[in-house]
Amino acid sequence: MKIVVLAGGTSSERNISIVTGTKVCESLRRNGHDANMVDVFFGIEDDRIANFFSEKNDLESLCQELKNKSKDVKNELKKRNENSESFFGNGVLELCRQSDIVFIGLHGSNGEDGKIQAAFDLLGIKYTGTDYISSAISMSKDLTKKVLVSEGVPMPKGISLEKGQKIEYVPYPCVVKPCCGGSSVGVSIVKSDEEFKKALDVAFSYENKVLVEEFVEGREFSVGVLDGKALPVIEIEPVEGFYDYENKYKAGATKETCPADLPKEVSKRMQRWAEIACEAVGLKTYARVDELVNEEGEIYCLEINTLPGMTGTSLLPQEAAAIGISYDQLTQKIVDISLEKYK
């Protein structure tokens, strides 16, 4: 098949997306597909479009090239907004129309929030992952909480705050995080008024809506869901601090155990909550649900990731490997499951 791997974009997770895209594209090529990676925002030169799918370029070199462009995102985005220009880079939509399916390797806003999925639906372009509605709901931690809590899914108590809005009472310790951010970017654990003010400044620097939640002390886990069925639970133990951006992507910063060392009954409950969470928002194909277990054994769901990372340190591939699904088999399954929704 001819497959476009979309990576890059404009979010704070741009560089992680580029690594995901590189690894996925390498895998799809090993699986025998005519696959190539393109930056959804910067696109490619006109003279490369005709031979894009047969181009056997060095993906690691392309990965570094796209990372080098990250410094130009802010200015280019400002220019396009001022001139009412398209978000999609040169040649991107043309290539996507030519493909048999687009593997979405994007993370964060303008990629994981349903906007690109909605555009592709209107244009008749097939893509991997879930649809635009479930993407949009899951991207917003505020909407996710409203949907999941109404379905009985246990979650930490919390409220959302708009920029400039006051809060009467803050229960310390608490967690402050951007409402639609990913990879724990802009997340703070705070224990005082001074820390809370700083945490709000950090979170609001990313977007105009943040979530303030009670802090739940406990062990951190994640549960992948593939085609509606939960994968083995993985435990995440940062060497220092909590599972923030640096600990997620720095090799050796986090100890990951899969399957997690838990009583069988607890693992099954966590897996079922992950499945229920995905069902509640209408999420299909694949996802990852982050969860916590406190000292009393109570389970809390934290958030849903609709396009989980597929880097060398990512959790979903580790969970799949625990039941004998290799990385290459996983990328193929994602493609196959995604194509089913178009039949």
Short mmCIF file of C-alpha atoms in Angstrom, two decimals:
data_model
loop_
_atom_site.label_atom_id
_atom_site.label_comp_id
_atom_site.label_asym_id
_atom_site.label_seq_id
_atom_site.Cartn_x
_atom_site.Cartn_y
_atom_site.Cartn_z
CA MET A 1 0.00 0.00 0.00
CA LYS A 2 0.98 3.63 -0.47
CA ILE A 3 1.07 5.18 2.99
CA VAL A 4 1.74 8.76 4.04
CA VAL A 5 3.09 9.06 7.58
CA LEU A 6 2.09 12.48 8.94
CA ALA A 7 4.43 13.92 11.56
CA GLY A 8 5.64 17.24 12.92
CA GLY A 9 2.97 19.90 13.12
CA THR A 10 2.85 22.90 15.43
CA SER A 11 2.19 21.53 18.93
CA SER A 12 4.53 21.44 21.92
CA GLU A 13 4.95 17.72 21.14
CA ARG A 14 6.21 18.34 17.61
CA ASN A 15 9.64 16.74 18.09
CA ILE A 16 8.18 13.63 19.73
CA SER A 17 5.79 13.34 16.78
CA ILE A 18 8.75 13.40 14.40
CA VAL A 19 10.38 10.51 16.26
CA THR A 20 7.08 8.59 16.27
CA GLY A 21 6.70 9.20 12.54
CA THR A 22 10.24 8.06 11.82
CA LYS A 23 9.87 4.79 13.72
CA VAL A 24 6.44 4.08 12.23
CA CYS A 25 7.63 4.80 8.69
CA GLU A 26 10.65 2.51 9.11
CA SER A 27 8.31 -0.21 10.34
CA LEU A 28 5.83 0.20 7.50
CA ARG A 29 8.67 -0.10 5.01
CA ARG A 30 9.80 -3.30 6.69
CA ASN A 31 6.22 -4.51 6.32
CA GLY A 32 6.51 -4.04 2.58
CA HIS A 33 4.57 -0.80 2.13
CA ASP A 34 5.55 2.18 -0.01
CA ALA A 35 5.68 4.52 2.95
CA ASN A 36 7.23 7.94 3.42
CA MET A 37 7.05 10.65 6.06
CA VAL A 38 6.03 14.27 5.58
CA ASP A 39 5.72 17.22 7.94
CA VAL A 40 2.02 18.14 7.97
CA PHE A 41 2.88 21.81 8.52
CA PHE A 42 5.95 22.42 6.32
CA GLY A 43 5.15 19.92 3.56
CA ILE A 44 7.61 19.08 0.78
CA GLU A 45 9.07 20.58 -2.38
CA ASP A 46 7.07 20.27 -5.61
CA ASP A 47 9.79 18.21 -7.33
CA ARG A 48 9.53 15.48 -4.69
CA ILE A 49 5.77 14.90 -4.95
CA ALA A 50 5.82 12.66 -8.05
CA ASN A 51 8.28 10.16 -6.55
CA PHE A 52 7.25 10.51 -2.90
CA PHE A 53 6.06 6.92 -2.38
CA SER A 54 9.01 5.29 -4.16
CA GLU A 55 11.58 7.59 -2.57
CA LYS A 56 13.94 5.48 -0.42
CA ASN A 57 15.22 8.40 1.59
CA ASP A 58 17.19 8.18 4.82
CA LEU A 59 14.51 8.59 7.47
CA GLU A 60 16.94 9.39 10.28
CA SER A 61 18.32 12.28 8.23
CA LEU A 62 14.78 13.43 7.48
CA CYS A 63 13.97 13.20 11.21
CA GLN A 64 16.84 15.57 12.05
CA GLU A 65 15.91 17.90 9.20
CA LEU A 66 12.35 18.24 10.47
CA LYS A 67 13.52 18.78 14.05
CA ASN A 68 15.77 21.59 12.81
CA LYS A 69 12.69 23.31 11.37
CA SER A 70 10.97 23.36 14.77
CA LYS A 71 12.56 26.72 15.58
CA ASP A 72 10.71 28.24 12.61
CA VAL A 73 7.22 27.05 13.60
CA LYS A 74 6.18 30.08 15.64
CA ASN A 75 7.04 32.67 12.99
CA GLU A 76 5.63 30.60 10.13
CA LEU A 77 2.39 29.99 12.03
CA LYS A 78 2.04 33.71 12.74
CA LYS A 79 2.59 34.53 9.06
CA ARG A 80 0.01 32.01 7.87
CA ASN A 81 -2.55 33.23 10.39
CA GLU A 82 -2.06 36.83 9.29
CA ASN A 83 -2.43 35.88 5.61
CA SER A 84 -5.26 33.36 6.11
CA GLU A 85 -3.10 30.59 4.66
CA SER A 86 -3.68 26.86 5.08
CA PHE A 87 -2.35 24.94 8.05
CA PHE A 88 -1.36 22.11 5.70
CA GLY A 89 2.09 22.39 4.16
CA ASN A 90 2.83 22.34 0.44
CA GLY A 91 1.86 19.07 -1.22
CA VAL A 92 0.50 17.44 1.93
CA LEU A 93 -3.14 17.12 0.93
CA GLU A 94 -2.18 16.07 -2.60
CA LEU A 95 -0.04 13.22 -1.22
CA CYS A 96 -2.72 12.21 1.28
CA ARG A 97 -5.29 11.96 -1.54
CA GLN A 98 -2.91 9.73 -3.49
CA SER A 99 -2.32 7.38 -0.57
CA ASP A 100 -4.24 4.23 0.37
CA ILE A 101 -4.23 5.43 3.98
CA VAL A 102 -2.56 8.12 6.07
CA PHE A 103 -0.83 6.98 9.25
CA ILE A 104 -1.31 9.88 11.67
CA GLY A 105 1.84 10.13 13.78
CA LEU A 106 0.93 13.53 15.22
CA HIS A 107 0.66 14.38 18.91
CA GLY A 108 -1.05 17.30 20.64
CA SER A 109 -3.06 20.14 19.11
CA ASN A 110 -3.72 20.23 15.37
CA GLY A 111 -3.26 16.51 15.12
CA GLU A 112 -4.71 14.74 18.11
CA ASP A 113 -7.69 17.05 18.63
CA GLY A 114 -9.84 15.93 15.69
CA LYS A 115 -9.30 18.88 13.37
CA ILE A 116 -7.22 16.99 10.83
CA GLN A 117 -9.49 13.95 11.10
CA ALA A 118 -12.52 16.13 10.33
CA ALA A 119 -10.76 17.67 7.32
CA PHE A 120 -9.84 14.21 6.03
CA ASP A 121 -13.42 12.99 6.47
CA LEU A 122 -14.65 15.86 4.29
CA LEU A 123 -11.97 15.19 1.69
CA GLY A 124 -12.51 11.42 1.62
CA ILE A 125 -9.01 10.64 2.89
CA LYS A 126 -8.57 7.44 4.89
CA TYR A 127 -6.52 7.67 8.08
CA THR A 128 -5.43 5.64 11.08
CA GLY A 129 -6.90 6.09 14.53
CA THR A 130 -10.24 7.21 15.82
CA ASP A 131 -12.66 9.78 14.36
CA TYR A 132 -12.81 13.52 14.90
CA ILE A 133 -15.51 13.54 17.60
CA SER A 134 -13.81 11.07 19.95
CA SER A 135 -10.48 12.80 19.25
CA ALA A 136 -11.89 16.20 20.20
CA ILE A 137 -13.50 14.93 23.41
CA SER A 138 -10.40 13.02 24.51
CA MET A 139 -8.07 15.93 23.78
CA SER A 140 -9.93 18.14 26.24
CA LYS A 141 -9.30 16.93 29.78
CA ASP A 142 -12.33 18.95 30.85
CA LEU A 143 -14.70 17.28 28.35
CA THR A 144 -13.15 13.87 29.03
CA LYS A 145 -13.85 14.25 32.72
CA LYS A 146 -17.47 15.30 32.11
CA VAL A 147 -18.10 12.31 29.84
CA LEU A 148 -16.26 9.67 31.86
CA VAL A 149 -17.55 10.69 35.30
CA SER A 150 -21.12 10.57 33.98
CA GLU A 151 -20.41 6.99 32.88
CA GLY A 152 -19.18 6.05 36.37
CA VAL A 153 -15.47 6.05 35.55
CA PRO A 154 -13.48 7.01 38.69
CA MET A 155 -11.43 10.18 38.23
CA PRO A 156 -9.79 12.73 40.55
CA LYS A 157 -12.04 15.63 41.52
CA GLY A 158 -11.28 18.86 39.73
CA ILE A 159 -12.47 22.02 38.02
CA SER A 160 -11.50 23.91 34.89
CA LEU A 161 -10.41 27.54 34.94
CA GLU A 162 -10.45 30.12 32.17
CA LYS A 163 -7.66 32.68 32.02
CA GLY A 164 -8.48 35.47 34.48
CA GLN A 165 -11.07 33.43 36.34
CA LYS A 166 -10.71 33.28 40.13
CA ILE A 167 -10.88 30.19 42.31
CA GLU A 168 -12.27 30.47 45.84
CA TYR A 169 -10.62 27.45 47.43
CA VAL A 170 -7.57 25.38 46.44
CA PRO A 171 -7.18 21.98 48.12
CA TYR A 172 -3.44 21.41 48.50
CA PRO A 173 -1.71 19.42 47.25
CA CYS A 174 -3.22 19.70 43.78
CA VAL A 175 -2.27 19.26 40.14
CA VAL A 176 -2.42 22.10 37.63
CA LYS A 177 -2.28 21.29 33.92
CA PRO A 178 -3.25 22.72 30.52
CA CYS A 179 -6.69 21.46 29.52
CA CYS A 180 -5.66 20.17 26.10
CA GLY A 181 -1.92 19.59 26.44
CA GLY A 182 -0.14 16.28 26.14
CA SER A 183 3.08 14.58 27.26
CA SER A 184 2.66 16.27 30.67
CA VAL A 185 3.83 19.58 29.18
CA GLY A 186 3.01 22.44 31.57
CA VAL A 187 1.91 20.12 34.40
CA SER A 188 2.76 21.06 38.01
CA ILE A 189 2.16 19.49 41.42
CA VAL A 190 1.69 22.32 43.91
CA LYS A 191 1.48 22.58 47.70
CA SER A 192 1.15 26.30 48.44
CA ASP A 193 -0.41 29.55 47.20
CA GLU A 194 2.93 30.69 45.81
CA GLU A 195 3.46 27.44 43.89
CA PHE A 196 -0.15 27.56 42.67
CA LYS A 197 0.29 31.04 41.19
CA LYS A 198 3.47 29.96 39.38
CA ALA A 199 1.78 26.77 38.14
CA LEU A 200 -1.12 28.79 36.71
CA ASP A 201 1.31 31.06 34.88
CA VAL A 202 3.05 28.04 33.37
CA ALA A 203 -0.17 26.26 32.37
CA PHE A 204 -1.76 29.42 30.94
CA SER A 205 1.35 30.04 28.85
CA TYR A 206 0.26 27.05 26.75
CA GLU A 207 -3.47 27.73 26.49
CA ASN A 208 -6.33 29.75 27.98
CA LYS A 209 -8.00 26.93 29.89
CA VAL A 210 -6.46 24.81 32.64
CA LEU A 211 -7.54 22.02 34.92
CA VAL A 212 -7.02 22.02 38.69
CA GLU A 213 -7.36 18.55 40.23
CA GLU A 214 -6.89 16.99 43.63
CA PHE A 215 -3.51 15.29 43.90
CA VAL A 216 -3.84 11.53 44.26
CA GLU A 217 -0.81 9.86 45.81
CA GLY A 218 -0.29 6.50 44.21
CA ARG A 219 1.39 4.26 41.67
CA GLU A 220 1.23 5.31 38.03
CA PHE A 221 0.09 2.99 35.27
CA SER A 222 -1.03 3.03 31.68
CA VAL A 223 -3.29 0.67 29.77
CA GLY A 224 -3.26 0.44 25.99
CA VAL A 225 -6.49 -0.43 24.19
CA LEU A 226 -6.27 -2.03 20.74
CA ASP A 227 -9.47 -2.63 18.77
CA GLY A 228 -11.55 -2.33 21.94
CA LYS A 229 -9.49 -4.79 23.99
CA ALA A 230 -7.12 -3.77 26.76
CA LEU A 231 -3.45 -4.70 26.57
CA PRO A 232 -1.44 -5.68 29.68
CA VAL A 233 -1.08 -2.94 32.32
CA ILE A 234 2.31 -1.22 32.43
CA GLU A 235 3.64 0.46 35.60
CA ILE A 236 5.60 3.70 35.31
CA GLU A 237 8.10 4.55 38.05
CA PRO A 238 10.11 7.75 37.46
CA VAL A 239 13.56 7.65 39.05
CA GLU A 240 12.96 11.23 40.24
CA GLY A 241 9.85 13.42 40.45
CA PHE A 242 6.70 12.49 38.51
CA TYR A 243 6.05 11.26 34.97
CA ASP A 244 6.68 14.61 33.28
CA TYR A 245 7.92 15.40 29.75
CA GLU A 246 11.59 14.77 30.55
CA ASN A 247 10.94 11.48 32.35
CA LYS A 248 8.72 10.28 29.51
CA TYR A 249 11.30 10.64 26.79
CA LYS A 250 14.72 10.51 28.44
CA ALA A 251 16.18 7.01 28.31
CA GLY A 252 16.73 5.56 31.79
CA ALA A 253 14.69 8.26 33.57
CA THR A 254 11.77 5.92 34.18
CA LYS A 255 11.45 2.27 35.16
CA GLU A 256 8.66 0.57 33.24
CA THR A 257 7.31 -2.85 34.22
CA CYS A 258 4.98 -4.78 31.93
CA PRO A 259 2.94 -6.65 32.90
CA ALA A 260 2.71 -4.59 36.09
CA ASP A 261 3.24 -6.31 39.42
CA LEU A 262 -0.38 -6.18 40.59
CA PRO A 263 -2.97 -8.62 41.90
CA LYS A 264 -4.74 -10.19 38.94
CA GLU A 265 -8.09 -8.79 40.05
CA VAL A 266 -6.71 -5.19 40.17
CA SER A 267 -5.15 -5.52 36.72
CA LYS A 268 -8.43 -6.77 35.29
CA ARG A 269 -10.34 -3.85 36.83
CA MET A 270 -7.84 -1.35 35.41
CA GLN A 271 -8.10 -2.95 31.98
CA ARG A 272 -11.89 -2.86 32.11
CA TRP A 273 -11.94 0.81 33.15
CA ALA A 274 -9.66 1.58 30.19
CA GLU A 275 -12.05 -0.21 27.83
CA ILE A 276 -15.07 1.56 29.35
CA ALA A 277 -13.34 4.95 29.06
CA CYS A 278 -12.69 4.39 25.36
CA GLU A 279 -16.23 3.15 24.81
CA ALA A 280 -17.65 6.21 26.59
CA VAL A 281 -16.02 8.69 24.22
CA GLY A 282 -16.61 6.50 21.16
CA LEU A 283 -12.93 5.85 20.63
CA LYS A 284 -11.94 3.19 18.09
CA THR A 285 -8.76 1.58 16.70
CA TYR A 286 -6.18 2.25 19.44
CA ALA A 287 -5.51 4.44 22.43
CA ARG A 288 -3.84 4.55 25.83
CA VAL A 289 -5.51 5.34 29.16
CA ASP A 290 -3.40 6.64 32.07
CA GLU A 291 -4.44 5.48 35.54
CA LEU A 292 -3.41 5.71 39.21
CA VAL A 293 -3.85 3.31 42.12
CA ASN A 294 -3.65 4.74 45.65
CA GLU A 295 -2.60 2.95 48.85
CA GLU A 296 -6.19 1.81 49.47
CA GLY A 297 -6.28 0.11 46.07
CA GLU A 298 -8.67 2.67 44.58
CA ILE A 299 -8.27 3.19 40.82
CA TYR A 300 -8.40 6.61 39.16
CA CYS A 301 -8.43 7.23 35.41
CA LEU A 302 -6.51 10.36 34.46
CA GLU A 303 -6.73 10.87 30.71
CA ILE A 304 -7.04 9.23 27.29
CA ASN A 305 -4.35 9.47 24.63
CA THR A 306 -5.89 8.94 21.19
CA LEU A 307 -2.57 8.87 19.32
CA PRO A 308 -0.12 7.25 21.76
CA GLY A 309 3.59 7.70 21.16
CA MET A 310 5.36 5.10 19.06
CA THR A 311 8.96 6.07 19.89
CA GLY A 312 11.67 3.78 21.21
CA THR A 313 10.63 4.50 24.81
CA SER A 314 6.85 4.62 24.28
CA LEU A 315 4.47 2.56 26.41
CA LEU A 316 2.02 1.13 23.87
CA PRO A 317 4.63 -0.90 21.93
CA GLN A 318 5.93 -2.31 25.24
CA GLU A 319 2.42 -3.41 26.24
CA ALA A 320 1.85 -5.03 22.86
CA ALA A 321 5.19 -6.82 23.07
CA ALA A 322 4.14 -8.32 26.42
CA ILE A 323 1.53 -10.41 24.59
CA GLY A 324 3.78 -11.26 21.65
CA ILE A 325 2.89 -8.41 19.27
CA SER A 326 6.10 -7.01 17.77
CA TYR A 327 6.47 -3.35 16.78
CA ASP A 328 6.05 -4.20 13.10
CA GLN A 329 2.99 -6.32 13.83
CA LEU A 330 1.53 -3.45 15.87
CA THR A 331 1.88 -0.88 13.09
CA GLN A 332 0.29 -3.33 10.65
CA LYS A 333 -2.58 -4.04 13.06
CA ILE A 334 -3.22 -0.31 13.44
CA VAL A 335 -3.41 0.04 9.64
CA ASP A 336 -5.66 -3.03 9.26
CA ILE A 337 -8.03 -2.06 12.08
CA SER A 338 -8.24 1.50 10.77
CA LEU A 339 -9.16 0.33 7.27
CA GLU A 340 -12.02 -1.74 8.69
CA LYS A 341 -13.98 1.41 9.51
CA TYR A 342 -14.16 2.27 5.80
CA LYS A 343 -15.78 -1.02 4.76
#
